[in-house]
Coordinates of C-alpha atoms in Angstrom, one line a residue:
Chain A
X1 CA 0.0 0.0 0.0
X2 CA 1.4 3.3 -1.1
X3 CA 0.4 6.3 1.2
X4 CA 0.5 9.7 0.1
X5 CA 2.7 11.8 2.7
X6 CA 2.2 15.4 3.5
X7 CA 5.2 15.6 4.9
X8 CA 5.0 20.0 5.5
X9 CA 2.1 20.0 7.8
X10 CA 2.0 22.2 11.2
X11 CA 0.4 21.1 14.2
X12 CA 0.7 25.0 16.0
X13 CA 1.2 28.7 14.7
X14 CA -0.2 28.7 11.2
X15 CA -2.1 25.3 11.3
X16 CA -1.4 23.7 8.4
X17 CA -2.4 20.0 8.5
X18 CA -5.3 18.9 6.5
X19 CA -6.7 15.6 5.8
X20 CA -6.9 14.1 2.6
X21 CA -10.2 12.6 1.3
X22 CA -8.9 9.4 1.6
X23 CA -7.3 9.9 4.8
X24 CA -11.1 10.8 6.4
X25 CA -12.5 8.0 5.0
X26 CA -10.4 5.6 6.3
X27 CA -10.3 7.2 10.2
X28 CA -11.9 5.1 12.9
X29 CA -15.2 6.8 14.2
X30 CA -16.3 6.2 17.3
X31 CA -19.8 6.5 17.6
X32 CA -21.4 4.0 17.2
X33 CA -24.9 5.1 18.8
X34 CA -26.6 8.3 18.7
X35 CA -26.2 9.0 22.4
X36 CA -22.6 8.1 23.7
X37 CA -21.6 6.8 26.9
X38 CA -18.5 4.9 28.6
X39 CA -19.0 1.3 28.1
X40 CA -16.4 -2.0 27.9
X41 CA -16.0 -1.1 24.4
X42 CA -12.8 -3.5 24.4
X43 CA -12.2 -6.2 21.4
X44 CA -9.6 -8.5 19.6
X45 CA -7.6 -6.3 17.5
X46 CA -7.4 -8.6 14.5
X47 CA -7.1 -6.9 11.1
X48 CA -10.8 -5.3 10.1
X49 CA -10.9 -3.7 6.2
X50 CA -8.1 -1.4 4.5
X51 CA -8.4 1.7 7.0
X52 CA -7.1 2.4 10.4
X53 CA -7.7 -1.1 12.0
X54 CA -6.1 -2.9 9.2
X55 CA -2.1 -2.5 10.7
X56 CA -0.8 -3.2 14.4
X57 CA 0.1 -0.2 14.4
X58 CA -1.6 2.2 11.8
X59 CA 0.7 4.7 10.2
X60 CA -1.0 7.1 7.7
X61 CA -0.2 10.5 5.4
X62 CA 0.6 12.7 8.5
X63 CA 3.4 10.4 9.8
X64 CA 6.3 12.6 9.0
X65 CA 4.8 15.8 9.8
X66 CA 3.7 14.2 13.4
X67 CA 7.3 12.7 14.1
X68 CA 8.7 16.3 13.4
X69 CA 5.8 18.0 15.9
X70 CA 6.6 15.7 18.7
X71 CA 10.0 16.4 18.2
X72 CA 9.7 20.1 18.4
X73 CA 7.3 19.4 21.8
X74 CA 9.9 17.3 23.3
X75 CA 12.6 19.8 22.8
X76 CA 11.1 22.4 23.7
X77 CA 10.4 21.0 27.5
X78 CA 13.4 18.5 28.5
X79 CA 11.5 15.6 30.7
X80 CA 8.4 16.9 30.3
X81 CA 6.6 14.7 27.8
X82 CA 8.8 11.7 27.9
X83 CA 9.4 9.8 31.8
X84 CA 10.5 6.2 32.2
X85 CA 10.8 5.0 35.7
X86 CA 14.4 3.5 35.9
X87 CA 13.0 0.0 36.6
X88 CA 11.1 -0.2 33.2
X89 CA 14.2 -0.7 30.6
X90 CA 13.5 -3.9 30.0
X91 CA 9.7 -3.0 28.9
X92 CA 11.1 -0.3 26.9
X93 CA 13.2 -3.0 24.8
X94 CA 9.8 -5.0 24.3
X95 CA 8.2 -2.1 23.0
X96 CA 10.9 -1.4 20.4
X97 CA 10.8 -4.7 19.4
X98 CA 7.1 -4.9 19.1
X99 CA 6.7 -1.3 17.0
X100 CA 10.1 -2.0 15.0
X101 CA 8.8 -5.4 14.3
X102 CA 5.2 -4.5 13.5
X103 CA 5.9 -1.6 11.3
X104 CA 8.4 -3.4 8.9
X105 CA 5.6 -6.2 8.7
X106 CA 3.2 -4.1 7.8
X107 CA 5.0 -1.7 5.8
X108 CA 7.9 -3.1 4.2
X109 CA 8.6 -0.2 1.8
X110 CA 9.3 2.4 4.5
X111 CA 11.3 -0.1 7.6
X112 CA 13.3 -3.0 7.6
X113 CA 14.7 -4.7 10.5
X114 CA 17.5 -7.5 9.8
X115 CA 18.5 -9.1 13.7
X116 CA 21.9 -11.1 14.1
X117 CA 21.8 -12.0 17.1
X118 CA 21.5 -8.5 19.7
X119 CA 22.9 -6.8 16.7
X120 CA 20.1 -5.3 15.1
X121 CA 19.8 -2.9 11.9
X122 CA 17.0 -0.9 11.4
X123 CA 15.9 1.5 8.4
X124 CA 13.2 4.0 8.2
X125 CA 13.0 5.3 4.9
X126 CA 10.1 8.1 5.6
X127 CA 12.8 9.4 8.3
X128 CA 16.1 8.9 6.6
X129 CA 17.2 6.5 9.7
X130 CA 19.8 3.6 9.5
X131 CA 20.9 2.4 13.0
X132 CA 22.5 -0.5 14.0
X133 CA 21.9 -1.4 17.5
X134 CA 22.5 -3.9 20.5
X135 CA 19.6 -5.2 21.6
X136 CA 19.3 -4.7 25.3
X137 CA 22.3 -2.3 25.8
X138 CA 20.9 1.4 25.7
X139 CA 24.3 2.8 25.0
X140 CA 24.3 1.7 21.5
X141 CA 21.6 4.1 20.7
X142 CA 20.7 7.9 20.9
X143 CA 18.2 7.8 23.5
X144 CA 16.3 5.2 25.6
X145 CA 14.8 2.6 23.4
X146 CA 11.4 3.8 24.0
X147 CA 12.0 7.6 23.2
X148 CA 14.3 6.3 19.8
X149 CA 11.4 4.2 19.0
X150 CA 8.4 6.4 19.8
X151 CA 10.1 9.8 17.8
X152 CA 9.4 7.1 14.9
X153 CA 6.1 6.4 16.1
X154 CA 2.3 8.1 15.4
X155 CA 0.8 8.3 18.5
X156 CA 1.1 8.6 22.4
X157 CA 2.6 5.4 24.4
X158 CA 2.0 4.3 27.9
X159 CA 3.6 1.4 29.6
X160 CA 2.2 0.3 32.5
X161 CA 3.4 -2.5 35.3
X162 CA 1.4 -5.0 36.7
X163 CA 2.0 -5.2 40.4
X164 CA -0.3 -5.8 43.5
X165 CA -3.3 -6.7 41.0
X166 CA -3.1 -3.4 39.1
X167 CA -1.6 -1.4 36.9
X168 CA 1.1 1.5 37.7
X169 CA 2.3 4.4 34.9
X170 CA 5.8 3.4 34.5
X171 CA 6.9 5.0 31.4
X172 CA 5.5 7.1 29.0
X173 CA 5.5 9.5 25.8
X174 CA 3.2 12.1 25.4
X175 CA 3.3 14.9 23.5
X176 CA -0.2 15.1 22.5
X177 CA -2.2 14.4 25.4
X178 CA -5.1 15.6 26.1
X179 CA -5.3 17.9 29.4
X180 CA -3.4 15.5 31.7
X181 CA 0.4 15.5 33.1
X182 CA 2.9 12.9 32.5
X183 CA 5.2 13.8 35.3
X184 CA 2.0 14.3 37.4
X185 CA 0.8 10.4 36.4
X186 CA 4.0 8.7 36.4
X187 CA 3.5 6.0 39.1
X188 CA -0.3 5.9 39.7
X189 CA -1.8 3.5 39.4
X190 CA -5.5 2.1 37.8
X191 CA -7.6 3.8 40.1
X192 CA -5.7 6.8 40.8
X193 CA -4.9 8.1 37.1
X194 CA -9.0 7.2 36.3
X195 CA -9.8 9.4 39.1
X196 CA -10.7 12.4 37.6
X197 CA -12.9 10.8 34.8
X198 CA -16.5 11.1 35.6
X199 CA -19.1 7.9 35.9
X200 CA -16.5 5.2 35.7
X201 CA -16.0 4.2 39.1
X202 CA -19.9 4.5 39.6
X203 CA -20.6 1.8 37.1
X204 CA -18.2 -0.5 38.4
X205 CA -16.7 -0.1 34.3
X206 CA -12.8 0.5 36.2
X207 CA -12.8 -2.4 38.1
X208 CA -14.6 -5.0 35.0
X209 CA -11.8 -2.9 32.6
X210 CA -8.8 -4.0 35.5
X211 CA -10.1 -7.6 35.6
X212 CA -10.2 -7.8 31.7
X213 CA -7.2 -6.2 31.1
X214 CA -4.9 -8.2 34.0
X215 CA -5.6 -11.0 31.7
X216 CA -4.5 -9.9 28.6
X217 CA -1.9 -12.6 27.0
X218 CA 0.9 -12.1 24.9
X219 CA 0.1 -11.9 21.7
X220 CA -3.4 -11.3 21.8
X221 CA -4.2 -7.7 21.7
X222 CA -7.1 -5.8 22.3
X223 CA -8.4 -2.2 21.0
X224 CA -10.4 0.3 22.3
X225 CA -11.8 3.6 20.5
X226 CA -12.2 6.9 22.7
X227 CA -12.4 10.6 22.0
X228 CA -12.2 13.8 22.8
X229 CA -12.8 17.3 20.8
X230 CA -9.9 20.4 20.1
X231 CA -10.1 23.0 18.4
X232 CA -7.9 23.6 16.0
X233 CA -5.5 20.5 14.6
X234 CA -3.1 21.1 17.8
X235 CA -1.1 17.8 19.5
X236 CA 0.3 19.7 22.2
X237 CA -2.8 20.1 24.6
X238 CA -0.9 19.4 28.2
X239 CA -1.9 20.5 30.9
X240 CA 1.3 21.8 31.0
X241 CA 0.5 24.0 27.9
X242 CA -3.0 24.7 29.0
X243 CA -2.7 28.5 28.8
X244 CA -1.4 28.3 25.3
X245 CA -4.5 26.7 23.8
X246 CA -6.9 27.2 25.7
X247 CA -8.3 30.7 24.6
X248 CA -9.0 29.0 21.4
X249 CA -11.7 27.3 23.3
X250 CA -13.3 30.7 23.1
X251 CA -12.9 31.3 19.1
X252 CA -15.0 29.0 18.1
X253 CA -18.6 30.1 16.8
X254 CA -21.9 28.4 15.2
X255 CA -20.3 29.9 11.5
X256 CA -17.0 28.7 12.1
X257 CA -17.1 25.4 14.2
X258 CA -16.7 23.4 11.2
X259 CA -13.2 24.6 10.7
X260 CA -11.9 25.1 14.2
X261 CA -13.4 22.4 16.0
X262 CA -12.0 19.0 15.6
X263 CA -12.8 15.5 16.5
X264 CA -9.5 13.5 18.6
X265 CA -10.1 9.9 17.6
X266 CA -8.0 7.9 19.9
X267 CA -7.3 4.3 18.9
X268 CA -6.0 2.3 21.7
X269 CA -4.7 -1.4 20.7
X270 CA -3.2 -2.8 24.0
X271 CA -0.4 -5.1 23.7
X272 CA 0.6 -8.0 26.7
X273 CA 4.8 -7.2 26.4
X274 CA 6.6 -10.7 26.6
X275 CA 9.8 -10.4 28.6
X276 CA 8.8 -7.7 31.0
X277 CA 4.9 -8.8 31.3
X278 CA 3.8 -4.9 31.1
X279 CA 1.1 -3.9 29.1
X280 CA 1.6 -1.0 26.5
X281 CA -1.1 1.6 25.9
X282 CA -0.7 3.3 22.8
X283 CA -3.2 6.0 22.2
X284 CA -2.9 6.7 18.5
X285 CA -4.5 10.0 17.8
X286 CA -6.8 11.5 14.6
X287 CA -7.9 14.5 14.3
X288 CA -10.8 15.3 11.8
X289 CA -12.5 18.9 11.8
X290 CA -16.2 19.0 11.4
X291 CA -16.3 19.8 8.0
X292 CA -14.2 16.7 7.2
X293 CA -16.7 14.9 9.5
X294 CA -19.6 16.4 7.7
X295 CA -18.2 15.0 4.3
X296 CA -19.5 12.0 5.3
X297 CA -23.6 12.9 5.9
X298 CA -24.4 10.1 8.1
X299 CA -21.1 10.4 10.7
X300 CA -22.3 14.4 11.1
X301 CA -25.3 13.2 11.6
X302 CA -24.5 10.8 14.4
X303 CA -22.4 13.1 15.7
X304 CA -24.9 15.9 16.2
X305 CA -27.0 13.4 17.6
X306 CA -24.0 12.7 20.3
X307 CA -23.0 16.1 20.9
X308 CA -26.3 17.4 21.7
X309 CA -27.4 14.6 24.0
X310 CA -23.9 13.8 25.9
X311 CA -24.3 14.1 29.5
X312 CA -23.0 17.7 30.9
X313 CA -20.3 15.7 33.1
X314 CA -18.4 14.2 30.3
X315 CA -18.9 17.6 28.8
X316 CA -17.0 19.3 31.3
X317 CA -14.6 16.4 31.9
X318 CA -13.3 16.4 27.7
X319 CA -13.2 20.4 28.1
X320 CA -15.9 21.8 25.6
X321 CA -18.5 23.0 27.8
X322 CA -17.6 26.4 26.1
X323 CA -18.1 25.6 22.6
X324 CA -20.1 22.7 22.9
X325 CA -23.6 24.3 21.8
X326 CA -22.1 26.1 18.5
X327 CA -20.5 22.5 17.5
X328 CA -24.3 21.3 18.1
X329 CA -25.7 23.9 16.1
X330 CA -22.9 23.6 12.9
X331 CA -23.8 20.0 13.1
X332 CA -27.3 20.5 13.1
X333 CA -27.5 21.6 9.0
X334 CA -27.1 17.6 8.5
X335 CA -29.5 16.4 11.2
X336 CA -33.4 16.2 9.3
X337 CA -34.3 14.1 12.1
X338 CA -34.9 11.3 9.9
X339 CA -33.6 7.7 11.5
X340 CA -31.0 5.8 9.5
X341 CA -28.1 3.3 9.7
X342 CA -25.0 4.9 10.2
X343 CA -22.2 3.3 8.0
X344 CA -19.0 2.8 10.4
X345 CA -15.6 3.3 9.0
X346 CA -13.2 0.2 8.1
Chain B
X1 CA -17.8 13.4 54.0
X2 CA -14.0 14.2 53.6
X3 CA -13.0 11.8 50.5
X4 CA -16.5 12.4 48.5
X5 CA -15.2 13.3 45.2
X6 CA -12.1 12.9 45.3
X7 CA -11.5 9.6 43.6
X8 CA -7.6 9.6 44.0
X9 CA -7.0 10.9 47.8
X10 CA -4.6 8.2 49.4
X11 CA -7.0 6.0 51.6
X12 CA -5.9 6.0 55.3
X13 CA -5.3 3.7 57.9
X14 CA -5.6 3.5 61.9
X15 CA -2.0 3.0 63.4
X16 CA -1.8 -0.7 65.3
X17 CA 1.2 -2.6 66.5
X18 CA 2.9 -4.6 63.1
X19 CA 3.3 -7.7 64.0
X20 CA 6.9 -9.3 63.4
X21 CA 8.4 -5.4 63.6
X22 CA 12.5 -5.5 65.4
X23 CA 12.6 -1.8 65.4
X24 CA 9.6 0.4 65.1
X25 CA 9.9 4.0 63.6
X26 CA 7.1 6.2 65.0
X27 CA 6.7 9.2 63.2
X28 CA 4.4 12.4 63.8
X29 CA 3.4 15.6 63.4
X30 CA 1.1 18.4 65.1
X31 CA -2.0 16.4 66.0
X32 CA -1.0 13.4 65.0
X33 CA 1.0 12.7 68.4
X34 CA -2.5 12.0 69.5
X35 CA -2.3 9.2 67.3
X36 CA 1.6 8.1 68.1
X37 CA 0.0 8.1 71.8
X38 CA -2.3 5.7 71.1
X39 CA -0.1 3.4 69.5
X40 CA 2.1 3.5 72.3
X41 CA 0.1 2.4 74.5
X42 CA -1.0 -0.4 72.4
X43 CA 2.6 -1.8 72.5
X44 CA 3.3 -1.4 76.0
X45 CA 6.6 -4.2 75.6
X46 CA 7.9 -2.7 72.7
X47 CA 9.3 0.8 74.4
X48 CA 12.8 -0.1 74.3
X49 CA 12.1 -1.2 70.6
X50 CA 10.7 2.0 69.3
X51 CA 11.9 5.5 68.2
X52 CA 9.6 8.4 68.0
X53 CA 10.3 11.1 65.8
X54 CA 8.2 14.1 66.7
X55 CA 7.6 17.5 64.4
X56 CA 6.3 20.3 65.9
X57 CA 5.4 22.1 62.9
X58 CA 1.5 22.3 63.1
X59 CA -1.7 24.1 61.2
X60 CA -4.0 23.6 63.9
X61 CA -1.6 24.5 66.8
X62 CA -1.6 21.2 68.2
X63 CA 1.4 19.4 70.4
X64 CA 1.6 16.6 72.2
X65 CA 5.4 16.9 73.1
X66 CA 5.2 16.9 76.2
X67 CA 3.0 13.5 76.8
X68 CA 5.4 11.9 74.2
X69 CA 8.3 12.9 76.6
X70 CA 6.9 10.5 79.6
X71 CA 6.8 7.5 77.3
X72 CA 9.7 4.8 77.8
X73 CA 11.0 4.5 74.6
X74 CA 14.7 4.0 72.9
X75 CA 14.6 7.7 72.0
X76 CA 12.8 10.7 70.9
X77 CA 13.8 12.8 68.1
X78 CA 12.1 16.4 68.1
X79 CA 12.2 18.4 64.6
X80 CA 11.3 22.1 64.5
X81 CA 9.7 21.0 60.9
X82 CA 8.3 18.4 58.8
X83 CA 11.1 18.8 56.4
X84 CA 13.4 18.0 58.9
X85 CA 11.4 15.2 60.2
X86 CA 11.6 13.8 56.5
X87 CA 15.1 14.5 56.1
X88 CA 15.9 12.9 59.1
X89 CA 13.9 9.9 58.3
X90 CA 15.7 9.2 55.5
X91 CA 18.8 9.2 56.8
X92 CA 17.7 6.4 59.4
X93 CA 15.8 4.4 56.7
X94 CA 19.4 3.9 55.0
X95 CA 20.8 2.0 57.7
X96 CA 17.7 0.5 58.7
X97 CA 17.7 -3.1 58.7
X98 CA 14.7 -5.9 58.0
X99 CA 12.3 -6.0 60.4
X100 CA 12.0 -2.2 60.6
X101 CA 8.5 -1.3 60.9
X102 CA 7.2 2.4 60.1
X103 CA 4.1 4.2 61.5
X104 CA 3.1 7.8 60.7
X105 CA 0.6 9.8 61.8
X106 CA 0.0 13.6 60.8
X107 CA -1.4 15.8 57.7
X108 CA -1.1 14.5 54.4
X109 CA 1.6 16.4 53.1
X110 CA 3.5 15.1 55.7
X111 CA 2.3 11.9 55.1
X112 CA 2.9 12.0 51.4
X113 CA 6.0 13.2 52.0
X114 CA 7.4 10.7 54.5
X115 CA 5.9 8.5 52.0
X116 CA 7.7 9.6 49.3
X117 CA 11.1 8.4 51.1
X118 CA 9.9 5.1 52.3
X119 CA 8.9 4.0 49.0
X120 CA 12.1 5.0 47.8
X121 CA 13.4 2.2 50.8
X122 CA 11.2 -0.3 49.0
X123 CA 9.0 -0.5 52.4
X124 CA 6.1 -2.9 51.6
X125 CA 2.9 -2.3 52.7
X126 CA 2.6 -4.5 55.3
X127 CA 5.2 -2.7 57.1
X128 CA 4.0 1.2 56.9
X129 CA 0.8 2.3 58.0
X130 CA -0.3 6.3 57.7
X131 CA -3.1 7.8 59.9
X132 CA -4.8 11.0 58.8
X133 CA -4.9 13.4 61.7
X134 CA -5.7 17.2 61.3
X135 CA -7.6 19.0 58.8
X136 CA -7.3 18.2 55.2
X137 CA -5.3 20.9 54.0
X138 CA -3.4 20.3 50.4
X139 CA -0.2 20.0 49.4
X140 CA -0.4 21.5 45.8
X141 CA 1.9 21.1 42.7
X142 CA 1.8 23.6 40.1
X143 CA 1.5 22.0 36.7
X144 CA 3.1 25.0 34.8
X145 CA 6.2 26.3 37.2
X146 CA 6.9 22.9 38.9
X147 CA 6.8 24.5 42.6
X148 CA 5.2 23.0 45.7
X149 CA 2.5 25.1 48.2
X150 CA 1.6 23.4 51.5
X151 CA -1.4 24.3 53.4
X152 CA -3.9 25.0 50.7
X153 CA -7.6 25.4 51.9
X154 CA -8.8 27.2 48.8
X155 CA -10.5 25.7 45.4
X156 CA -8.6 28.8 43.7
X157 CA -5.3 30.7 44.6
X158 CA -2.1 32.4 43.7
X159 CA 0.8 30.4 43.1
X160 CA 4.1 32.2 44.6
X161 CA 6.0 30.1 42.4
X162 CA 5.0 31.7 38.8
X163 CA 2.3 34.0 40.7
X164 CA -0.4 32.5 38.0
X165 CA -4.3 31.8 39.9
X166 CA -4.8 28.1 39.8
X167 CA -6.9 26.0 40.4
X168 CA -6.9 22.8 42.4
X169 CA -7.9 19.7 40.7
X170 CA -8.9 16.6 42.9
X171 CA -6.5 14.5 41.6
X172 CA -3.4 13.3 43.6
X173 CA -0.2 12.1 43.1
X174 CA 1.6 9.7 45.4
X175 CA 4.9 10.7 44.3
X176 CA 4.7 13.8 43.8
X177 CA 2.4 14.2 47.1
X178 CA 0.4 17.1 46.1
X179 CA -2.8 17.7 44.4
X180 CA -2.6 19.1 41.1
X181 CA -3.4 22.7 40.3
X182 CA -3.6 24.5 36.6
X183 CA -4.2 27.8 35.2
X184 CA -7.8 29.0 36.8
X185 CA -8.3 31.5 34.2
X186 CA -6.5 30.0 31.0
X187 CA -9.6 30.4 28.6
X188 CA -10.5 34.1 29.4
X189 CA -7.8 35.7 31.2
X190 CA -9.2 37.8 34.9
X191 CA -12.4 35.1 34.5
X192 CA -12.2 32.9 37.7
X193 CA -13.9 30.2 38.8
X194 CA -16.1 30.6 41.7
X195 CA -14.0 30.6 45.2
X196 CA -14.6 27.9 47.0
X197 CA -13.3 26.5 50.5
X198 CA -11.7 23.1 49.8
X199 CA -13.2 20.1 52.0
X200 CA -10.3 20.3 54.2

């Protein structure tokens, strides 16, 4: 499969990235009711159509452009976005092996990975990167093996322990996470990083989720969809950062919400690791304005459907109390009222 | 109702005797000597066994130094602060040996704190326990200048760290210690969130 890279785009200042109509159509939406609420949407994550759910780990057009934004982001604040407890190396080395191994099975033309023993070569043509490595001696590359990996990777990584009959933060990436603190979560564990999210606990969903995940075996992934909504096409929404983006949240009107307010698809396919028994939580993000929702006519219509009948709480909790009604009303143009099957990406 | 809504506050415990504890570490603070009192007296055999360290440091005023000085005990250590208490601790946790059992008792900062050092030790849970005594005032970390602020009773306030108004979130952080606090007026600059005493 060839893919079309945009390798120019901005995620800050100027805004630049776009998606291609190909590139919409093949994102996975997450609605799949008109009225949305937290459920155990977990499932095997075998290989579903020729869109996002077809890879391990999906790559598409905006892969360069996102390696470059979280490389600016991670530059700009040393040991901000990226933490590792020192105890997790050995986790770190499963996760390079399981992205470096993944992406040159799925996409041959762009990495290769040739192992000799610990001595390992990797190429990433998309990146102009030709390392050989040790396997297991962190010395033999320019940074841990789980930032060198991930600054080739789409998407936001967790790894979390299992200890005591839960799961702790031990290492992570994130430089597009949305409202929360790395350093602030490092070491928490199941209960305590769900904390702030609204209605979980109450519906026992945290502790079935716990149960289901501490059995997750090694080589049998699962995959989970959430979202959130931005506006504009911006990674970096920290906590950290909060002050930088969030007086957009008070830009956005009826007219213009189909341009500045965007849809953060997160697609989470949760990996058992085999040598350190942690579980990695990749939370692969897509971001698709309104209008690019609205090309298709039955997602916008869903998704007026959802916006207008979410419960204030979640509301609050994902951040859009403020724009939330002029979304609702932009979305409303494709709403007639009239009942019919929604057709689901992939 | 003190932990209502706050899904992450550390859940506390009651300070008993640990059973197969060699040396037991009894640290407090303000009103939580009331606590280290209680405990004593609990463990009536174990005097010669047991080292209190005491911090005066208090928000409610409270001290129970001088009852603490008529207990028989191996020694008592008496710290002007809590940071001194902690400091302190750690030095005596690195030579600690096994069978070293802690106990502390006091506000959660210094709880958190203390914390902080013993799980650096590796200290299981089956030999620590924590007691909440005293009101629940916050430790706070500020998630855009990094800086610490003890005794926080307010929903919003000014950070003297980056002098920003934040607001406290009810989420907390074992190693950090501290509640987390962002910008209170990050969408409209001057528009704050109503002020609110926290449930401490």
């Amino acid at each position: 499969m060839t893919i079309q890279f945009r390798p120019d785009e901005t995620y800050r200042d100027d805004y630049t990235y776009a998606n291609s109509p190909e590139c919409i159509a093949r994102a996975p939406f997450p609605f799949p009711d008109d009225e949305y609420m937290y459920s155990m949407n977990l499932e095997p994550h075998v290989s579903v159509g020729d869109g996002a759910l077809k890879a391990i780990f999906d790559i598409d057009e905006h892969y360069i452009s996102e390696c470059r934004d979280r490389a600016i982001t991670l530059e700009k604040d040393p040991g901000m976005h990226y933490v590792s407890a020192p105890h997790m190396m050995e986790a770190q080395w499963d996760l390079l092996e399981l992205i470096m191994e993944s992406y040159a099975s799925d996409y041959p033309e762009y990495f290769t990975l040739e192992k000799d023993g610990t001595r390992w070569h990797w190429t990433n043509t998309l990146l102009n990167i030709d390392d050989t490595f040790t396997f297991g001696d962190p010395s033999t590359l320019p940074y841990e093996p789980m930032e060198y990996i991930t600054r080739q990777a789409q998407g936001d990584w967790v790894l979390q322990e299992e200890r005591d009959g839960t799961l702790y933060w031990g290492a992570g990436i994130a430089t597009q996470r949305a409202d929360y603190s790395l350093r602030f979560n490092l070491g928490m564990a199941w209960h305590e990083f769900h904390g702030p999210v609204p209605l979980l606990k109450e519906t026992g969903m945290l502790d079935r989720a716990l149960k289901f995940l501490l059995r997750l075996r090694c080589g049998h992934p699962v995959r989970r969809l959430n979202w959130s909504l931005t506006v504009n096409p911006r990674l970096d929404v920290s906590a950290e950062s909060l002050p930088d983006w969030a007086p957009d949240r008070t830009t956005v009107t009826a007219e213009n919400a189909g341009k500045l307010v965007y849809l953060r698809i997160e697609l989470q396919p949760l990996h058992r690791l085999p040598r350190s028994n942690a579980i990695v939580f990749p939370i692969r993000t897509y971001l698709l304005n309104l209008e690019d929702i609205a090309t298709n006519p039955a997602w916008a219509k869903r998704m007026h459907r959802v916006l207008k009948s979410l419960n204030q709480e979640l509301v609050d909790y994902k951040g859009f109390t403020r724009y939330r009604d002029a979304a609702v009303e932009w979305l409303s143009q494709f709403d007639d009222g009239q009942d019919e099957e929604v057709v689901k990406a992939g | 109702m003190l932990i209502t809504g706050i899904k992450s506050r550390p859940v506390y415990d009651q300070l008993r005797p640990l059973p197969g504890g060699i040396r037991h570490l009894v640290a407090g603070q303000g009103s939580g000597g009331r606590a280290m009192l209680r405990l004593l007296d609990e463990m009536p055999e174990q005097g010669m066994q047991t080292t209190l360290l005491y911090s005066q440091e208090s928000f409610s005023g409270l001290d129970f130094l001088a009852e603490l000085q008529q207990r028989q005990v191996a020694e008592l250590r008496v710290y002007p602060s809590n940071q001194e208490l902690v400091a302190d601790l750690e030095r005596i946790l690195g030579n600690a040996r096994m069978g070293t059992r802690l106990y502390l008792s006091g506000s959660e900062s210094f709880i958190g704190t203390a914390m902080q050092v013993a799980t650096h030790y590796d200290m299981n849970s089956d030999e620590v326990l924590r007691e909440h005594a005293g009101s629940f005032v916050r430790r706070i970390w500020c998630v855009h200048c990094d800086s610490y602020t003890e005794n926080v009773t307010q929903r919003v306030f000014q950070c003297p760290g980056c002098n920003a108004m934040l607001v406290v979130r009810d989420h907390y952080s074992r190693r950090l210690a501290a509640f987390q606090a962002v910008k209170a007026d990050a969408e409209v600059p001057g528009e704050l969130p109503e002020a609110e005493e926290l449930d401490t």
